[in-house]
PDB file of C-alpha atoms and ligand atoms in Angstrom:
ATOM      1  CA  MET A   1      -6.764 -15.524 -24.992  1.00  0.00           C
ATOM      2  CA  ASP A   2      -7.429 -18.029 -22.229  1.00  0.00           C
ATOM      3  CA  TYR A   3      -3.803 -19.113 -22.475  1.00  0.00           C
ATOM      4  CA  LEU A   4      -2.595 -15.513 -22.028  1.00  0.00           C
ATOM      5  CA  LYS A   5      -5.046 -14.941 -19.203  1.00  0.00           C
ATOM      6  CA  SER A   6      -3.797 -17.971 -17.337  1.00  0.00           C
ATOM      7  CA  LEU A   7      -0.171 -17.094 -18.099  1.00  0.00           C
ATOM      8  CA  PHE A   8      -0.536 -13.684 -16.483  1.00  0.00           C
ATOM      9  CA  SER A   9      -3.038 -14.690 -13.826  1.00  0.00           C
ATOM     10  CA  LEU A  10      -2.288 -13.656 -10.248  1.00  0.00           C
ATOM     11  CA  LYS A  11      -4.783 -16.104  -8.763  1.00  0.00           C
ATOM     12  CA  ASN A  12      -3.698 -17.334  -5.325  1.00  0.00           C
ATOM     13  CA  ARG A  13      -1.170 -14.513  -5.071  1.00  0.00           C
ATOM     14  CA  ILE A  14      -1.264 -12.225  -2.075  1.00  0.00           C
ATOM     15  CA  ALA A  15      -0.412  -8.568  -2.694  1.00  0.00           C
ATOM     16  CA  VAL A  16       0.017  -5.549  -0.440  1.00  0.00           C
ATOM     17  CA  VAL A  17      -0.315  -2.042  -1.870  1.00  0.00           C
ATOM     18  CA  THR A  18       0.487   0.953   0.340  1.00  0.00           C
ATOM     19  CA  GLY A  19      -1.176   4.304  -0.271  1.00  0.00           C
ATOM     20  CA  ALA A  20      -4.002   2.384  -1.921  1.00  0.00           C
ATOM     21  CA  ALA A  21      -6.898   4.711  -1.087  1.00  0.00           C
ATOM     22  CA  ARG A  22      -6.469   6.927  -4.116  1.00  0.00           C
ATOM     23  CA  GLY A  23      -4.302   7.896  -7.090  1.00  0.00           C
ATOM     24  CA  ASN A  24      -1.669   5.479  -8.329  1.00  0.00           C
ATOM     25  CA  GLY A  25      -2.178   3.033  -5.439  1.00  0.00           C
ATOM     26  CA  LYS A  26      -5.872   2.740  -6.197  1.00  0.00           C
ATOM     27  CA  ALA A  27      -5.181   2.092  -9.902  1.00  0.00           C
ATOM     28  CA  ILE A  28      -2.461  -0.466  -9.099  1.00  0.00           C
ATOM     29  CA  SER A  29      -4.789  -2.241  -6.651  1.00  0.00           C
ATOM     30  CA  GLU A  30      -7.550  -2.416  -9.244  1.00  0.00           C
ATOM     31  CA  ALA A  31      -5.181  -3.882 -11.838  1.00  0.00           C
ATOM     32  CA  LEU A  32      -3.905  -6.522  -9.400  1.00  0.00           C
ATOM     33  CA  LEU A  33      -7.470  -7.422  -8.397  1.00  0.00           C
ATOM     34  CA  LYS A  34      -8.486  -7.758 -12.048  1.00  0.00           C
ATOM     35  CA  ALA A  35      -5.523 -10.077 -12.581  1.00  0.00           C
ATOM     36  CA  GLY A  36      -6.919 -12.287  -9.811  1.00  0.00           C
ATOM     37  CA  ALA A  37      -4.706 -11.399  -6.841  1.00  0.00           C
ATOM     38  CA  THR A  38      -5.901 -11.022  -3.279  1.00  0.00           C
ATOM     39  CA  VAL A  39      -5.065  -7.392  -2.548  1.00  0.00           C
ATOM     40  CA  ILE A  40      -4.527  -5.910   0.903  1.00  0.00           C
ATOM     41  CA  MET A  41      -5.013  -2.193   0.445  1.00  0.00           C
ATOM     42  CA  ALA A  42      -3.188  -0.187   3.129  1.00  0.00           C
ATOM     43  CA  ASP A  43      -3.608   3.518   3.744  1.00  0.00           C
ATOM     44  CA  ILE A  44      -3.729   6.083   6.527  1.00  0.00           C
ATOM     45  CA  LEU A  45      -6.928   7.657   5.133  1.00  0.00           C
ATOM     46  CA  LYS A  46      -9.587   5.397   6.615  1.00  0.00           C
ATOM     47  CA  TYR A  47     -12.683   6.876   4.960  1.00  0.00           C
ATOM     48  CA  GLU A  48     -11.102   7.356   1.542  1.00  0.00           C
ATOM     49  CA  LEU A  49      -9.906   3.756   1.700  1.00  0.00           C
ATOM     50  CA  LEU A  50     -13.371   2.534   2.668  1.00  0.00           C
ATOM     51  CA  LYS A  51     -14.892   4.513  -0.196  1.00  0.00           C
ATOM     52  CA  THR A  52     -12.422   2.998  -2.660  1.00  0.00           C
ATOM     53  CA  VAL A  53     -12.922  -0.563  -1.432  1.00  0.00           C
ATOM     54  CA  ASN A  54     -16.693  -0.078  -1.671  1.00  0.00           C
ATOM     55  CA  SER A  55     -16.412   1.304  -5.208  1.00  0.00           C
ATOM     56  CA  PHE A  56     -14.455  -1.844  -6.150  1.00  0.00           C
ATOM     57  CA  LYS A  57     -17.216  -4.010  -4.671  1.00  0.00           C
ATOM     58  CA  SER A  58     -19.640  -2.583  -7.222  1.00  0.00           C
ATOM     59  CA  LYS A  59     -17.226  -3.860  -9.904  1.00  0.00           C
ATOM     60  CA  ARG A  60     -17.219  -7.285  -8.224  1.00  0.00           C
ATOM     61  CA  LEU A  61     -13.640  -6.753  -7.033  1.00  0.00           C
ATOM     62  CA  LYS A  62     -13.135  -7.759  -3.424  1.00  0.00           C
ATOM     63  CA  ALA A  63     -10.196  -6.102  -1.700  1.00  0.00           C
ATOM     64  CA  VAL A  64      -9.004  -6.311   1.901  1.00  0.00           C
ATOM     65  CA  LEU A  65      -8.861  -2.954   3.669  1.00  0.00           C
ATOM     66  CA  TYR A  66      -6.073  -2.213   6.135  1.00  0.00           C
ATOM     67  CA  GLU A  67      -5.889   1.172   7.853  1.00  0.00           C
ATOM     68  CA  CYS A  68      -2.352   1.992   8.946  1.00  0.00           C
ATOM     69  CA  ASP A  69       0.343   4.634   9.135  1.00  0.00           C
ATOM     70  CA  ILE A  70       3.364   3.120   7.431  1.00  0.00           C
ATOM     71  CA  THR A  71       5.716   5.391   9.388  1.00  0.00           C
ATOM     72  CA  LYS A  72       4.707   3.576  12.595  1.00  0.00           C
ATOM     73  CA  ASN A  73       6.545   0.305  13.123  1.00  0.00           C
ATOM     74  CA  ASP A  74       3.722  -0.976  15.343  1.00  0.00           C
ATOM     75  CA  ASP A  75       1.310  -0.516  12.441  1.00  0.00           C
ATOM     76  CA  LEU A  76       3.677  -2.398  10.126  1.00  0.00           C
ATOM     77  CA  ASP A  77       3.999  -5.215  12.674  1.00  0.00           C
ATOM     78  CA  GLY A  78       0.179  -5.351  12.884  1.00  0.00           C
ATOM     79  CA  LEU A  79      -0.063  -5.603   9.103  1.00  0.00           C
ATOM     80  CA  ILE A  80       2.460  -8.452   8.993  1.00  0.00           C
ATOM     81  CA  LYS A  81       0.659 -10.268  11.827  1.00  0.00           C
ATOM     82  CA  THR A  82      -2.646 -10.020   9.935  1.00  0.00           C
ATOM     83  CA  ILE A  83      -1.102 -11.320   6.707  1.00  0.00           C
ATOM     84  CA  LYS A  84       0.604 -14.153   8.567  1.00  0.00           C
ATOM     85  CA  GLU A  85      -2.553 -15.236  10.361  1.00  0.00           C
ATOM     86  CA  LYS A  86      -4.839 -14.966   7.336  1.00  0.00           C
ATOM     87  CA  TYR A  87      -2.612 -16.144   4.463  1.00  0.00           C
ATOM     88  CA  ASN A  88       0.772 -17.173   5.877  1.00  0.00           C
ATOM     89  CA  LYS A  89       2.480 -15.866   2.721  1.00  0.00           C
ATOM     90  CA  ILE A  90       3.043 -12.763   0.629  1.00  0.00           C
ATOM     91  CA  ASN A  91       3.899 -12.603  -3.069  1.00  0.00           C
ATOM     92  CA  ILE A  92       3.736  -8.954  -4.104  1.00  0.00           C
ATOM     93  CA  LEU A  93       4.593  -5.725  -2.309  1.00  0.00           C
ATOM     94  CA  VAL A  94       3.910  -2.348  -3.931  1.00  0.00           C
ATOM     95  CA  ASN A  95       5.582   0.384  -1.884  1.00  0.00           C
ATOM     96  CA  ASN A  96       3.466   3.128  -3.424  1.00  0.00           C
ATOM     97  CA  ALA A  97       2.549   5.470  -0.546  1.00  0.00           C
ATOM     98  CA  GLY A  98       4.400   8.741  -0.746  1.00  0.00           C
ATOM     99  CA  VAL A  99       4.192  12.408   0.119  1.00  0.00           C
ATOM    100  CA  THR A 100       5.438  15.566  -1.563  1.00  0.00           C
ATOM    101  CA  PHE A 101       5.561  18.996   0.024  1.00  0.00           C
ATOM    102  CA  GLY A 102       6.146  21.750  -2.460  1.00  0.00           C
ATOM    103  CA  HIS A 103       8.082  24.673  -1.028  1.00  0.00           C
ATOM    104  CA  GLU A 104      10.779  27.149  -1.945  1.00  0.00           C
ATOM    105  CA  VAL A 105      14.103  25.311  -1.433  1.00  0.00           C
ATOM    106  CA  LEU A 106      16.080  27.942   0.472  1.00  0.00           C
ATOM    107  CA  ASN A 107      13.551  28.024   3.318  1.00  0.00           C
ATOM    108  CA  TYR A 108      12.414  24.432   3.028  1.00  0.00           C
ATOM    109  CA  PRO A 109      10.890  23.466   6.417  1.00  0.00           C
ATOM    110  CA  GLU A 110      12.730  20.705   8.242  1.00  0.00           C
ATOM    111  CA  GLU A 111       9.490  18.974   9.241  1.00  0.00           C
ATOM    112  CA  TYR A 112       8.549  18.603   5.561  1.00  0.00           C
ATOM    113  CA  TRP A 113      11.881  16.981   4.829  1.00  0.00           C
ATOM    114  CA  ASP A 114      11.639  14.699   7.878  1.00  0.00           C
ATOM    115  CA  LYS A 115       8.156  13.536   6.888  1.00  0.00           C
ATOM    116  CA  THR A 116       9.201  12.975   3.281  1.00  0.00           C
ATOM    117  CA  TYR A 117      12.123  10.863   4.479  1.00  0.00           C
ATOM    118  CA  ARG A 118       9.952   8.866   6.906  1.00  0.00           C
ATOM    119  CA  VAL A 119       7.126   8.114   4.447  1.00  0.00           C
ATOM    120  CA  ASN A 120       9.035   7.820   1.161  1.00  0.00           C
ATOM    121  CA  LEU A 121      12.264   6.175   2.288  1.00  0.00           C
ATOM    122  CA  LYS A 122      12.293   4.742   5.803  1.00  0.00           C
ATOM    123  CA  ALA A 123       8.803   3.193   5.803  1.00  0.00           C
ATOM    124  CA  PRO A 124       9.271   1.273   2.505  1.00  0.00           C
ATOM    125  CA  PHE A 125      12.557  -0.103   3.855  1.00  0.00           C
ATOM    126  CA  GLU A 126      10.982  -1.152   7.182  1.00  0.00           C
ATOM    127  CA  LEU A 127       8.025  -2.781   5.413  1.00  0.00           C
ATOM    128  CA  THR A 128      10.181  -4.535   2.813  1.00  0.00           C
ATOM    129  CA  LYS A 129      12.367  -5.949   5.594  1.00  0.00           C
ATOM    130  CA  ARG A 130       9.328  -7.372   7.386  1.00  0.00           C
ATOM    131  CA  ILE A 131       7.715  -8.730   4.221  1.00  0.00           C
ATOM    132  CA  ALA A 132      10.964 -10.373   3.097  1.00  0.00           C
ATOM    133  CA  LYS A 133      11.155 -12.267   6.399  1.00  0.00           C
ATOM    134  CA  LEU A 134       7.639 -13.605   5.836  1.00  0.00           C
TER     135      LEU A 134
HETATM  136  N1  NAD B   1       1.309  11.444  -9.375  1.00  0.00           N
HETATM  137  C1  NAD B   1       2.483  11.598  -9.980  1.00  0.00           C
HETATM  138  O1  NAD B   1       2.630  12.310 -10.979  1.00  0.00           O
HETATM  139  C2  NAD B   1       3.705  10.837  -9.476  1.00  0.00           C
HETATM  140  C3  NAD B   1       4.897  10.902 -10.191  1.00  0.00           C
HETATM  141  C4  NAD B   1       6.009  10.187  -9.740  1.00  0.00           C
HETATM  142  C5  NAD B   1       5.922   9.449  -8.577  1.00  0.00           C
HETATM  143  N2  NAD B   1       4.762   9.420  -7.896  1.00  0.00           N
HETATM  144  C6  NAD B   1       4.720   8.610  -6.677  1.00  0.00           C
HETATM  145  O2  NAD B   1       3.644   7.670  -6.743  1.00  0.00           O
HETATM  146  C7  NAD B   1       3.125   7.467  -5.435  1.00  0.00           C
HETATM  147  C8  NAD B   1       1.626   7.764  -5.412  1.00  0.00           C
HETATM  148  O3  NAD B   1       1.406   9.072  -5.898  1.00  0.00           O
HETATM  149  P1  NAD B   1      -0.054   9.663  -6.052  1.00  0.00           P
HETATM  150  O4  NAD B   1       0.053  10.790  -7.006  1.00  0.00           O
HETATM  151  O5  NAD B   1      -1.032   8.571  -6.317  1.00  0.00           O
HETATM  152  O6  NAD B   1      -0.233  10.310  -4.584  1.00  0.00           O
HETATM  153  P2  NAD B   1      -1.532  10.492  -3.665  1.00  0.00           P
HETATM  154  O7  NAD B   1      -1.191  11.572  -2.701  1.00  0.00           O
HETATM  155  O8  NAD B   1      -2.764  10.647  -4.495  1.00  0.00           O
HETATM  156  O9  NAD B   1      -1.617   9.103  -2.908  1.00  0.00           O
HETATM  157  C9  NAD B   1      -0.696   8.732  -1.938  1.00  0.00           C
HETATM  158  C10 NAD B   1      -1.397   7.843  -0.937  1.00  0.00           C
HETATM  159  O10 NAD B   1      -0.441   7.508   0.075  1.00  0.00           O
HETATM  160  C11 NAD B   1      -1.094   7.568   1.325  1.00  0.00           C
HETATM  161  N3  NAD B   1      -0.159   7.803   2.423  1.00  0.00           N
HETATM  162  C12 NAD B   1       0.605   8.909   2.631  1.00  0.00           C
HETATM  163  N4  NAD B   1       1.263   8.794   3.780  1.00  0.00           N
HETATM  164  C13 NAD B   1       0.937   7.596   4.317  1.00  0.00           C
HETATM  165  C14 NAD B   1       1.308   6.923   5.501  1.00  0.00           C
HETATM  166  N5  NAD B   1       2.131   7.471   6.395  1.00  0.00           N
HETATM  167  N6  NAD B   1       0.783   5.692   5.749  1.00  0.00           N
HETATM  168  C15 NAD B   1      -0.081   5.123   4.851  1.00  0.00           C
HETATM  169  N7  NAD B   1      -0.468   5.731   3.720  1.00  0.00           N
HETATM  170  C16 NAD B   1       0.036   6.946   3.440  1.00  0.00           C
HETATM  171  C17 NAD B   1      -2.065   8.752   1.183  1.00  0.00           C
HETATM  172  O11 NAD B   1      -3.065   8.715   2.176  1.00  0.00           O
HETATM  173  C18 NAD B   1      -2.570   8.552  -0.234  1.00  0.00           C
HETATM  174  O12 NAD B   1      -3.733   7.768  -0.288  1.00  0.00           O
HETATM  175  C19 NAD B   1       3.906   8.393  -4.507  1.00  0.00           C
HETATM  176  O13 NAD B   1       4.943   7.666  -3.892  1.00  0.00           O
HETATM  177  C20 NAD B   1       4.464   9.443  -5.434  1.00  0.00           C
HETATM  178  O14 NAD B   1       5.646  10.019  -4.949  1.00  0.00           O
HETATM  179  C21 NAD B   1       3.654  10.093  -8.313  1.00  0.00           C
END
């Protein structure tokens, strides 16, 4: 068991999970933390993120909270700067944050489509580009 644990250990690995405040991102963050990674949990929902990070503390899991809007390049640059200054490396990126707006297709509002494109497609590309450089 110890052999398997060490084989799959993520100790000394730095991970970023977007949309980490709740849902899938929260579960992914918890799994990475339990595997030993340092996890930077990024989300636009400040209070939900704080609540989640605090709930992890009670399980002795220490995550790093980062409030940001991944559709804003300045926020992404700030995230990269923080990672660079604190750890100077990145090993894992989980582009999890996403939005879905249910609506009848024929009258689908353009702003819903634009936001879906910005959060689900453009932001992961912009973040991946920045992380890959680091
Ligand atoms: N739940 C499902 O059944 C399902 C199925 C297939 C794919 N997915 C995908 O998995 C991912 C997570 O889904 P979920 O169900 O946990 O959704 P969720 O809505 O519970 O969580 C998404 C998280 O992303 C965050 N987020 C949204 N926009 C953001 C932004 N601009 N900047 C930073 N954070 C932002 C939200 O605040 C939220 O915490 C999504 O990409 C979704 O499309 C979910």
